[in-house]
Coordinates of C-alpha atoms and ligand atoms in Angstrom, one line a residue:
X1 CA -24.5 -28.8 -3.4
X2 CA -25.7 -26.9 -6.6
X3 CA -28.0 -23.9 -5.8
X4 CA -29.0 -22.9 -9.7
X5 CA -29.4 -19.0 -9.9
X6 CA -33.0 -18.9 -8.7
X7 CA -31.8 -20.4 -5.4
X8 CA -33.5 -23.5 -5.2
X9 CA -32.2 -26.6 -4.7
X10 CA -33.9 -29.1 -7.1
X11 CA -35.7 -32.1 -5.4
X12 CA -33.3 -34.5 -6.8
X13 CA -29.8 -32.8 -6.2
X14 CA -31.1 -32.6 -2.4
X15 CA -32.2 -36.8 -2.8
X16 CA -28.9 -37.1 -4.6
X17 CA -26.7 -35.0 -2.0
X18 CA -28.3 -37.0 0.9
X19 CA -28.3 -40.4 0.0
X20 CA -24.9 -40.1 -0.9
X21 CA -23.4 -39.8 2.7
X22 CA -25.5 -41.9 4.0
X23 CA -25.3 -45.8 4.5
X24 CA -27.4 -48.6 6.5
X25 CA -26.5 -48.2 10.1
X26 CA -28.5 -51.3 11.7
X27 CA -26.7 -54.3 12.4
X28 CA -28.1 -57.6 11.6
X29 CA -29.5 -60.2 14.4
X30 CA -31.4 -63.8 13.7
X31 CA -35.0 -64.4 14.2
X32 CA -37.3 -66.9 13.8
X33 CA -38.9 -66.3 11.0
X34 CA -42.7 -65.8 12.7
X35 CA -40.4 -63.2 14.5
X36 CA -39.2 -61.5 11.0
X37 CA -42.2 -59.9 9.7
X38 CA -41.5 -56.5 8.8
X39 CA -37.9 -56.6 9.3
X40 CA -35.4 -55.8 6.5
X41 CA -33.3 -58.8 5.2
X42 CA -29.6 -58.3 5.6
X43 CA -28.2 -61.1 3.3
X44 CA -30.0 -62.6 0.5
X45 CA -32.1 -65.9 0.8
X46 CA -30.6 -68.5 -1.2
X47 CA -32.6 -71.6 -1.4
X48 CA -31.7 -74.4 0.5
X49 CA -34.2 -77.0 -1.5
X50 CA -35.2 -77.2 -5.0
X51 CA -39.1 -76.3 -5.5
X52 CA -41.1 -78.4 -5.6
X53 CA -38.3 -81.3 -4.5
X54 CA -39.6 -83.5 -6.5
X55 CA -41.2 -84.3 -9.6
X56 CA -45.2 -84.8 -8.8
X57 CA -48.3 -84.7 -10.7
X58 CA -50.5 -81.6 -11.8
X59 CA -53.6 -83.3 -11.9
X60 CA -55.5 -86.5 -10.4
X61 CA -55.2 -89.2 -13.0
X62 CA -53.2 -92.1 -14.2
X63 CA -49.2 -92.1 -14.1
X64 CA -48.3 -93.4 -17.5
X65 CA -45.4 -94.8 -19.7
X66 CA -45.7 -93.6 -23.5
X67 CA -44.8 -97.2 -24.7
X68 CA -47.4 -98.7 -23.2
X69 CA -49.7 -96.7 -24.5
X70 CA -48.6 -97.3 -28.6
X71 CA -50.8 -100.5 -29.0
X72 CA -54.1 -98.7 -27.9
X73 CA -55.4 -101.4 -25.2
X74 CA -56.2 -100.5 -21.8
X75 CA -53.9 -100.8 -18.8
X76 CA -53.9 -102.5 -15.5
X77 CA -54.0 -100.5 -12.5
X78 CA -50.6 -101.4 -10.6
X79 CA -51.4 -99.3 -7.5
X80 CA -52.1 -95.9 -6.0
X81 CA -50.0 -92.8 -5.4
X82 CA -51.2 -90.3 -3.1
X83 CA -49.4 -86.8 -1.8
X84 CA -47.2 -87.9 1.3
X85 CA -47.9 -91.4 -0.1
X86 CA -45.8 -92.3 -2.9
X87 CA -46.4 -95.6 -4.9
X88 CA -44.2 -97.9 -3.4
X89 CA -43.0 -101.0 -5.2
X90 CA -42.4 -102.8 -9.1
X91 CA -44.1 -100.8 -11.5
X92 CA -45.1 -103.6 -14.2
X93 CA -44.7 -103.0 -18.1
X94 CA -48.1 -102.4 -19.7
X95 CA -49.5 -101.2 -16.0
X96 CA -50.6 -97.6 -15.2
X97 CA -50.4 -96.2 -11.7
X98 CA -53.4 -94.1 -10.1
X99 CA -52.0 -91.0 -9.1
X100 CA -53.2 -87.3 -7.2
X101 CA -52.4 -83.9 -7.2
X102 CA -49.0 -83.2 -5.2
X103 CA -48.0 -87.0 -5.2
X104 CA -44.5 -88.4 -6.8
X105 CA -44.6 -89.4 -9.9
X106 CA -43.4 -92.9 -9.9
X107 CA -39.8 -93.1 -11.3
X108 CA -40.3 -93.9 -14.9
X109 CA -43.2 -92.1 -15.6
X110 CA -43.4 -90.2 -19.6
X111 CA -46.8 -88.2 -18.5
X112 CA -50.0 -88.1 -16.4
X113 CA -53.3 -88.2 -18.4
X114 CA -56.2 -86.1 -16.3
X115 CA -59.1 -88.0 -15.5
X116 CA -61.0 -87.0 -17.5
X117 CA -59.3 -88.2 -20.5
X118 CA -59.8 -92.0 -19.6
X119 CA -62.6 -94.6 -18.5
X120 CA -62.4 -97.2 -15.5
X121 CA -63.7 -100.8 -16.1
X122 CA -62.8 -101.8 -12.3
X123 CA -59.0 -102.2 -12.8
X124 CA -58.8 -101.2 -16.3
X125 CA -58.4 -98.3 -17.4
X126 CA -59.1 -96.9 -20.9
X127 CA -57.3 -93.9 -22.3
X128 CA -58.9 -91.8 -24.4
X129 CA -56.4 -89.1 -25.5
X130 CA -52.4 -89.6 -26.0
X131 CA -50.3 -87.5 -24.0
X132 CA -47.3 -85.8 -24.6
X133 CA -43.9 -86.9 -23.0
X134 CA -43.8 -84.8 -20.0
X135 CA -47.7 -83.5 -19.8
X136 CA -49.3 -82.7 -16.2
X137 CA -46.1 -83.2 -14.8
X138 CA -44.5 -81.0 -12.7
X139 CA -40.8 -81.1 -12.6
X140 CA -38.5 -80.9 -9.7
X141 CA -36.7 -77.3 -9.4
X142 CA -39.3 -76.1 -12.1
X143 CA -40.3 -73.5 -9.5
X144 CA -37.1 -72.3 -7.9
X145 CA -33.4 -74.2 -7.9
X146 CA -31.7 -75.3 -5.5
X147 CA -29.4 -72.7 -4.0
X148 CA -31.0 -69.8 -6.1
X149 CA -31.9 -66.2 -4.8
X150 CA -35.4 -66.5 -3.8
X151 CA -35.5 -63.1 -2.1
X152 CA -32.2 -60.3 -1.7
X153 CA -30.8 -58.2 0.9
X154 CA -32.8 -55.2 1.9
X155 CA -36.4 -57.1 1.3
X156 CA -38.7 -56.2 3.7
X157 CA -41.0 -59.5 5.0
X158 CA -44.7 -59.1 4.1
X159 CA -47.1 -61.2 4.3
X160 CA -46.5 -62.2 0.9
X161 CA -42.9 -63.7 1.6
X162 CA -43.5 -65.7 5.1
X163 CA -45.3 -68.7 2.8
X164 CA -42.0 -68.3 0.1
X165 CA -39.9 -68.4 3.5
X166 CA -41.7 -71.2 4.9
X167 CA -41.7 -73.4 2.1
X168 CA -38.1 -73.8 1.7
X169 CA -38.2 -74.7 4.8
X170 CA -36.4 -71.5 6.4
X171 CA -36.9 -71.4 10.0
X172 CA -35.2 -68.3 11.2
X173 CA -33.7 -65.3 9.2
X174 CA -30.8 -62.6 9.2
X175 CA -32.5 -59.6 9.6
X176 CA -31.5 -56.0 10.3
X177 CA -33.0 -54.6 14.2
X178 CA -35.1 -51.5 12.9
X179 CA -33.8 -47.6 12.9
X180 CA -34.8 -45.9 15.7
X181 CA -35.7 -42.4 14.8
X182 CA -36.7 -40.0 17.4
X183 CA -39.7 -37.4 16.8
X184 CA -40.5 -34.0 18.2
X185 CA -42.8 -31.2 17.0
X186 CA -41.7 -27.6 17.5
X187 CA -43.8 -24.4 18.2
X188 CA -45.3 -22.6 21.5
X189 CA -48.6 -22.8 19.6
X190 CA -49.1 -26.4 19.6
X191 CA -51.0 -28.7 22.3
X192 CA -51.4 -32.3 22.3
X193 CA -54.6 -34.1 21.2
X194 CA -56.9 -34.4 24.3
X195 CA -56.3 -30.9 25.7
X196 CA -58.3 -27.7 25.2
X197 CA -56.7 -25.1 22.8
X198 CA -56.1 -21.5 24.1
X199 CA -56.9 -18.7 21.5
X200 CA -54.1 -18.8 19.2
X201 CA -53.2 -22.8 20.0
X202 CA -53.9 -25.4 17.2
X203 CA -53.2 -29.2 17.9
X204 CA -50.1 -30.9 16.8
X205 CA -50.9 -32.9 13.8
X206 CA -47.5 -33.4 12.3
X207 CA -46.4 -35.9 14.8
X208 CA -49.1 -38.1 14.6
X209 CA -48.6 -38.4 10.3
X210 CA -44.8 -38.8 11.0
X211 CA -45.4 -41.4 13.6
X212 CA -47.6 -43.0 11.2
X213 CA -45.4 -43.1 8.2
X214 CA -42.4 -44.4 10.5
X215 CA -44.4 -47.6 11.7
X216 CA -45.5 -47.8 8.0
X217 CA -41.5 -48.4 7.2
X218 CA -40.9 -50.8 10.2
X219 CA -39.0 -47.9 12.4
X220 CA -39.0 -47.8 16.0
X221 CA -40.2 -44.0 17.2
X222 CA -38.6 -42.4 19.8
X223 CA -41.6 -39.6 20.2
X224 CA -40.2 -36.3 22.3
X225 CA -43.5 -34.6 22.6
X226 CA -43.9 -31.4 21.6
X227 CA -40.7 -28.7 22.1
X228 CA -41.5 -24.8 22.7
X229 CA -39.9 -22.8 20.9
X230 CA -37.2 -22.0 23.8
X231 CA -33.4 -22.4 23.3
X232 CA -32.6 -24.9 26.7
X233 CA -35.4 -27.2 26.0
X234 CA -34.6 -27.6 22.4
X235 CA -30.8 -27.8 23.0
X236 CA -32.1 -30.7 26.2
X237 CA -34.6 -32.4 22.9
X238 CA -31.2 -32.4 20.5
X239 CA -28.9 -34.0 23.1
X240 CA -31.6 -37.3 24.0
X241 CA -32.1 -37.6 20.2
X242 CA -28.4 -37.9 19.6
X243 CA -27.9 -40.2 22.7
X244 CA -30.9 -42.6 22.0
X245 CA -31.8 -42.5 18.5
X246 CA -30.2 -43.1 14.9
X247 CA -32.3 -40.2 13.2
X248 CA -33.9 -37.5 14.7
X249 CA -36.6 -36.1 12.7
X250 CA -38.6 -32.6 13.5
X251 CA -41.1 -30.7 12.3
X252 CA -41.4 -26.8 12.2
X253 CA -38.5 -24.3 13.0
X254 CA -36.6 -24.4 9.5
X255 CA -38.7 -21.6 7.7
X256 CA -37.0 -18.1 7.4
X257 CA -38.8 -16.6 10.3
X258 CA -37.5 -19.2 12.7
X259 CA -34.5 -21.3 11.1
X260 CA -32.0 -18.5 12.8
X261 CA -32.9 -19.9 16.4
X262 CA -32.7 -23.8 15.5
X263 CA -29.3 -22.7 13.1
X264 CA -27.8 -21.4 15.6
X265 CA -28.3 -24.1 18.0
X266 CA -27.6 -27.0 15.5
X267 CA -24.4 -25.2 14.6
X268 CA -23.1 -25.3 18.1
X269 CA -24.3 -29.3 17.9
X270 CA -23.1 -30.4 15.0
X271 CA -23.5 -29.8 11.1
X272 CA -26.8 -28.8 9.1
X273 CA -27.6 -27.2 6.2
X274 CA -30.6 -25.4 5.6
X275 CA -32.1 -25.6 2.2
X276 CA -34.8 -23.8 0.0
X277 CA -36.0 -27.0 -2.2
X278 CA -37.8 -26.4 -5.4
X279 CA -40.7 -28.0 -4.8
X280 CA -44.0 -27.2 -3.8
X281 CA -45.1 -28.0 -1.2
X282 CA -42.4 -28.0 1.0
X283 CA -39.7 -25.2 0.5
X284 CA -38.0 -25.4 4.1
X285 CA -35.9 -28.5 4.9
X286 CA -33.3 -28.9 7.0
X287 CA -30.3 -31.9 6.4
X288 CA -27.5 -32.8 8.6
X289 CA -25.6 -34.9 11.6
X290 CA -25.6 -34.4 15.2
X291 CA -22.2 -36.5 16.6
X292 CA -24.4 -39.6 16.7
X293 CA -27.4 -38.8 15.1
X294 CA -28.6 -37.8 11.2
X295 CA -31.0 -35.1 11.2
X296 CA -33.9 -34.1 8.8
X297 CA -35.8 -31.1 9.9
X298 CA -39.1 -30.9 7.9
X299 CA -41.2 -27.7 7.2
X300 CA -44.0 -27.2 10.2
X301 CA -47.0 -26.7 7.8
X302 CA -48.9 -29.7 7.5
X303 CA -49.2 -30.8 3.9
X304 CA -45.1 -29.7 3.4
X305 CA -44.2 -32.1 6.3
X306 CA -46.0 -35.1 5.1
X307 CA -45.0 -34.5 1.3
X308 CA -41.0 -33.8 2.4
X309 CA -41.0 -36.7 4.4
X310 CA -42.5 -38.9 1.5
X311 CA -40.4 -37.9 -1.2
X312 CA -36.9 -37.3 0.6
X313 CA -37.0 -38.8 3.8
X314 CA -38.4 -42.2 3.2
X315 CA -35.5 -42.9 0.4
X316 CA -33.0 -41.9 3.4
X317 CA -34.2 -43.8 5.8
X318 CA -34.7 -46.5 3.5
X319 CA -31.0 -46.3 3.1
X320 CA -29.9 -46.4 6.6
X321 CA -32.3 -49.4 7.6
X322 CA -30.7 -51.4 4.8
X323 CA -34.0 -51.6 3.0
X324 CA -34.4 -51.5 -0.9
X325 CA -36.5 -48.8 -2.1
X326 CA -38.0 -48.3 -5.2
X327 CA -39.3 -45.2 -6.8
X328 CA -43.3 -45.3 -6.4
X329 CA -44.9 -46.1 -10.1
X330 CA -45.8 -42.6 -12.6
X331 CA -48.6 -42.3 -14.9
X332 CA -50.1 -40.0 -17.6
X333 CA -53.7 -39.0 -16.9
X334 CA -56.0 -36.2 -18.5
X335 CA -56.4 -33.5 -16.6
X336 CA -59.9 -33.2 -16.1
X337 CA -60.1 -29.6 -15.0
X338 CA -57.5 -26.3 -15.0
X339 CA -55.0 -26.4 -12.8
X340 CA -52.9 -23.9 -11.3
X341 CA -49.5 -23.5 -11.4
X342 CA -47.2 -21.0 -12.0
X343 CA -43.4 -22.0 -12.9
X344 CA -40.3 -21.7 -10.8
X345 CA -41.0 -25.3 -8.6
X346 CA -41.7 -28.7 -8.8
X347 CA -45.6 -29.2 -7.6
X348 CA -46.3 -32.4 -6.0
X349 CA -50.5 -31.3 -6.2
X350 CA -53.0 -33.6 -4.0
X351 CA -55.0 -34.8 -7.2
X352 CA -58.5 -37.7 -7.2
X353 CA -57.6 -40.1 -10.1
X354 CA -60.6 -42.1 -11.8
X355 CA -61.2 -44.2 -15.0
X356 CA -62.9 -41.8 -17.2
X357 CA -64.3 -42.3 -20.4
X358 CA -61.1 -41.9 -22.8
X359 CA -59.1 -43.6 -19.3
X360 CA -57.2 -42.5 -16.8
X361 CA -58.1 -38.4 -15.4
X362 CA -57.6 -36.4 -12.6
X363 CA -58.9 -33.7 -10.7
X364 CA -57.5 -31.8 -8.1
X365 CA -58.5 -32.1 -4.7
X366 CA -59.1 -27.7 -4.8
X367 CA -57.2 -25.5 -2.9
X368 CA -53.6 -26.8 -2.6
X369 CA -52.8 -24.4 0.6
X370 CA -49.9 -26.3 2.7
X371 CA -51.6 -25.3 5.4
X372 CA -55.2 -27.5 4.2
X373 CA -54.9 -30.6 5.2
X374 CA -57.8 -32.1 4.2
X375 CA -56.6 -31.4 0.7
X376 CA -54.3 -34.8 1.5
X377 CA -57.4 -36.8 2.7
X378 CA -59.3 -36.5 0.1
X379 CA -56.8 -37.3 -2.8
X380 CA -55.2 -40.8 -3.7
X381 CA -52.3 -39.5 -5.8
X382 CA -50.3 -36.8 -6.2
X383 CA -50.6 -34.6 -9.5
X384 CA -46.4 -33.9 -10.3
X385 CA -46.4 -30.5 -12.4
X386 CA -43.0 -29.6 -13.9
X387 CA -41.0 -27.3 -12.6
X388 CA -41.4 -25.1 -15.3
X389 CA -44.5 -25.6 -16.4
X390 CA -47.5 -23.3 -15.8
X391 CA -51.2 -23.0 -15.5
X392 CA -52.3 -26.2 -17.3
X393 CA -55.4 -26.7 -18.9
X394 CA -58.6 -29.0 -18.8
X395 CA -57.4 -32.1 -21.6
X396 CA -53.9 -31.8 -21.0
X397 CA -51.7 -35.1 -20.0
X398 CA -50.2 -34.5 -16.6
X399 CA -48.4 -36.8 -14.8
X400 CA -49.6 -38.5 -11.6
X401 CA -48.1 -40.6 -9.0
X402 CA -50.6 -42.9 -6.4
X403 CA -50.5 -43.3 -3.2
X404 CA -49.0 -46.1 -2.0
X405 CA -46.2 -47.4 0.5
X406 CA -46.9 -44.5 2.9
X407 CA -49.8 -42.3 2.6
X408 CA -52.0 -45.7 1.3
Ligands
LIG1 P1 -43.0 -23.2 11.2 O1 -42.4 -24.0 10.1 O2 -42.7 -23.6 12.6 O3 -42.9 -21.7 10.9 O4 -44.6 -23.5 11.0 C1 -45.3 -23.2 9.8 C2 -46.8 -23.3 10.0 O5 -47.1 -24.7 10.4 C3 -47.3 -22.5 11.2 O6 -48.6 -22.1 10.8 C4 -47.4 -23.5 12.3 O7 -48.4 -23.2 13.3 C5 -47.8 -24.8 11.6 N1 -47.3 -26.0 12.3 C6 -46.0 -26.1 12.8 N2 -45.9 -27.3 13.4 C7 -47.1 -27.9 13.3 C8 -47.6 -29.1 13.8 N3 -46.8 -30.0 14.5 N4 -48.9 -29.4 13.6 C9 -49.7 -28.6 13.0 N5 -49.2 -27.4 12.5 C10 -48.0 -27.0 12.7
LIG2 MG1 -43.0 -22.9 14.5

């Protein structure tokens, strides 16, 4: 991989290099489709029925032949047509048929004219406009043909596709079983939430984001607790991850100061590159395999481990659970105060967005520490400063990217 003279691996060389030897290690399994939410599809959805199946009325009104109409003269009801209930039977010339939202139009049928557009006399209806061939009428396949891709490989099922799903009539689905990615923190100054801190301790908060981001994507988490920093336990932590688990993701340990200890033990395991990434923040991060087992090992600062996870280890695991992953949305806002920067990496800032007077502006959430993570609360999108851009001042356009997917 391509380490330009300053050292630093660009953010999307590292995407680039990852995703490229990696592929969708889930196999596929039927469920019923209640059963399928949140799963990835593995084969695309073809329809198995036209929609709507048949050709049926937009409106309540009167199911009309255009003929009948030319002389001007009222027509005879000839019966009803209801949804589930179609009109059954000879459909007399110069008759009209009563007809309701959803129900077949009777074969023959130019046009439905609304209600509104006519007058009853018992049987006799009066109509007051002339429709055109084909009005209020919705055709059969108008919605989706029959056999067409309604939804491809590597969607995952929201809420939003289970009615699509249903409709055709799909009653179980090929989906892929979810990754299984196991989790450990690392650091002899971390304790669990719900246990006092010893001078010096702080509580392990990059487990609980991870685990949070990893049920956001549908994975199943295999969490290791927290791992001192002591060679047979974190050796003991590597081997169960590569036994049990598809991806094995950690947090802390890669930084200069301590990547020596976990390098040495992953090079005895298997094969991992440590990489300086130009981005800020986030500099640390660790790629590679164990003999069963991918590995990302993510800076231990707080704001570096969520950002690194959300910008290069989502698209990866994207890619081995089979699901389709799309670049989150960019926009141009005003920056509504200075910012600093100075050049040499790519800042992913935690930034407040708002409508403001001349439209879209931004403000940062103040100091942009990795270490302050309320900086990440208290924002809704990220503020992306070019590489080599610097300070940037109040009324410049800067380019912002909202929280979504994950961090929403
Ligand atoms: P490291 O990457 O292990 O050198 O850690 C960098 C900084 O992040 C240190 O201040 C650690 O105490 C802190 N840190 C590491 N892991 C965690 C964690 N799981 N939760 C909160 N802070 C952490
Ligand atoms: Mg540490």
């Amino acid at each position: 991989m391509g380490f330009d003279t300053s050292g630093l691996l660009p953010l999307s060389d590292a995407l680039q290099g990852m995703l490229e030897q990696l592929a969708c290690c889930c196999d596929s399994e039927q469920l019923p489709l209640p059963e399928a939410l949140g799963r990835v599809l593995a084969s695309d959805i073809a329809s198995p029925l036209a929609v709507p199946p048949f050709d049926n009325s937009a409106m309540d009104g009167y199911a009309v032949r255009l003929e009948d109409l030319a002389s001007g003269t009222p027509l005879i009801m000839a019966g009803k047509a209801f949804a589930g209930q179609p009109y059954q039977g000879e459909w007399p010339g110069g008759h009209c048929v009563r007809i309701m939202t959803g129900a077949p139009v009777p074969p023959g049928t130019d046009a439905v004219v609304m209600q509104e557009e006519t007058q009853a006399d018992g049987d006799r209806i009066t109509f007051l406009a002339q429709p055109e061939p084909g009005q209020n009428i919705r055709r059969a396949g108008n919605d989706i043909g029959k056999g067409a891709c309604v939804l491809p490989a590597g969607t995952r099922l929201t809420p939003r596709e289970m009615p699509l799903l249903a409709s055709l009539g799909v009653a179980s689905v090929a989906v892929r079983r979810p990754l299984k990615v196991a989790i450990f923190s690392t650091g002899d100054e971390l304790k669990p939430v719900g246990t006092p801190l010893a001078h010096g301790d702080i509580y392990d908060s990059n487990r609980y984001g991870v685990r949070a981001m990893l049920a956001r994507m549908g994975c199943d988490c295999l969490d290791l607790g927290i791992i001192p920093d002591d060679p047979a336990q974190l050796r003991a932590a590597f081997i169960r991850a590569d036994a049990e688990a598809d991806v094995l993701i950690t947090t802390g340990g890669v930084s200069v100061g301590e990547a020596d200890f976990t390098k040495q033990l992953l090079d005895e395991l298997g094969e991992i590159g440590f990489w300086k990434l130009a981005i800020k923040p986030g500099k640390p991060f660790a790629f590679g395999r164990l003999p069963h087992t991918w590995f990302f090992g993510l800076p231990g600062n707080p704001v570096s481990a969520m950002v690194t996870f959300d910008q290069l280890v989502q698209p990866a695991l994207a890619k081995l659970s089979g699901q389709r992953f799309e670049r989150p949305l960019q926009l141009q806002a005003i920056a509504a105060e200075p910012l600093k920067k100075s050049p040499g990496r790519l800042d992913f800032q935690r930034g407040i967005m708002s409508q403001g007077p001349n439209g879209l502006e931004v403000r940062s959430t103040g100091s942009q520490d990795s270490a302050v993570f309320s900086s990440l609360s208290r924002a809704n999108c990220y503020i992306v400063l070019e590489r080599e851009r610097g300070r940037v001042a109040a009324g410049e356009t800067v380019t912002v990217e909202p929280f979504g997917g994950l961090l929403l």
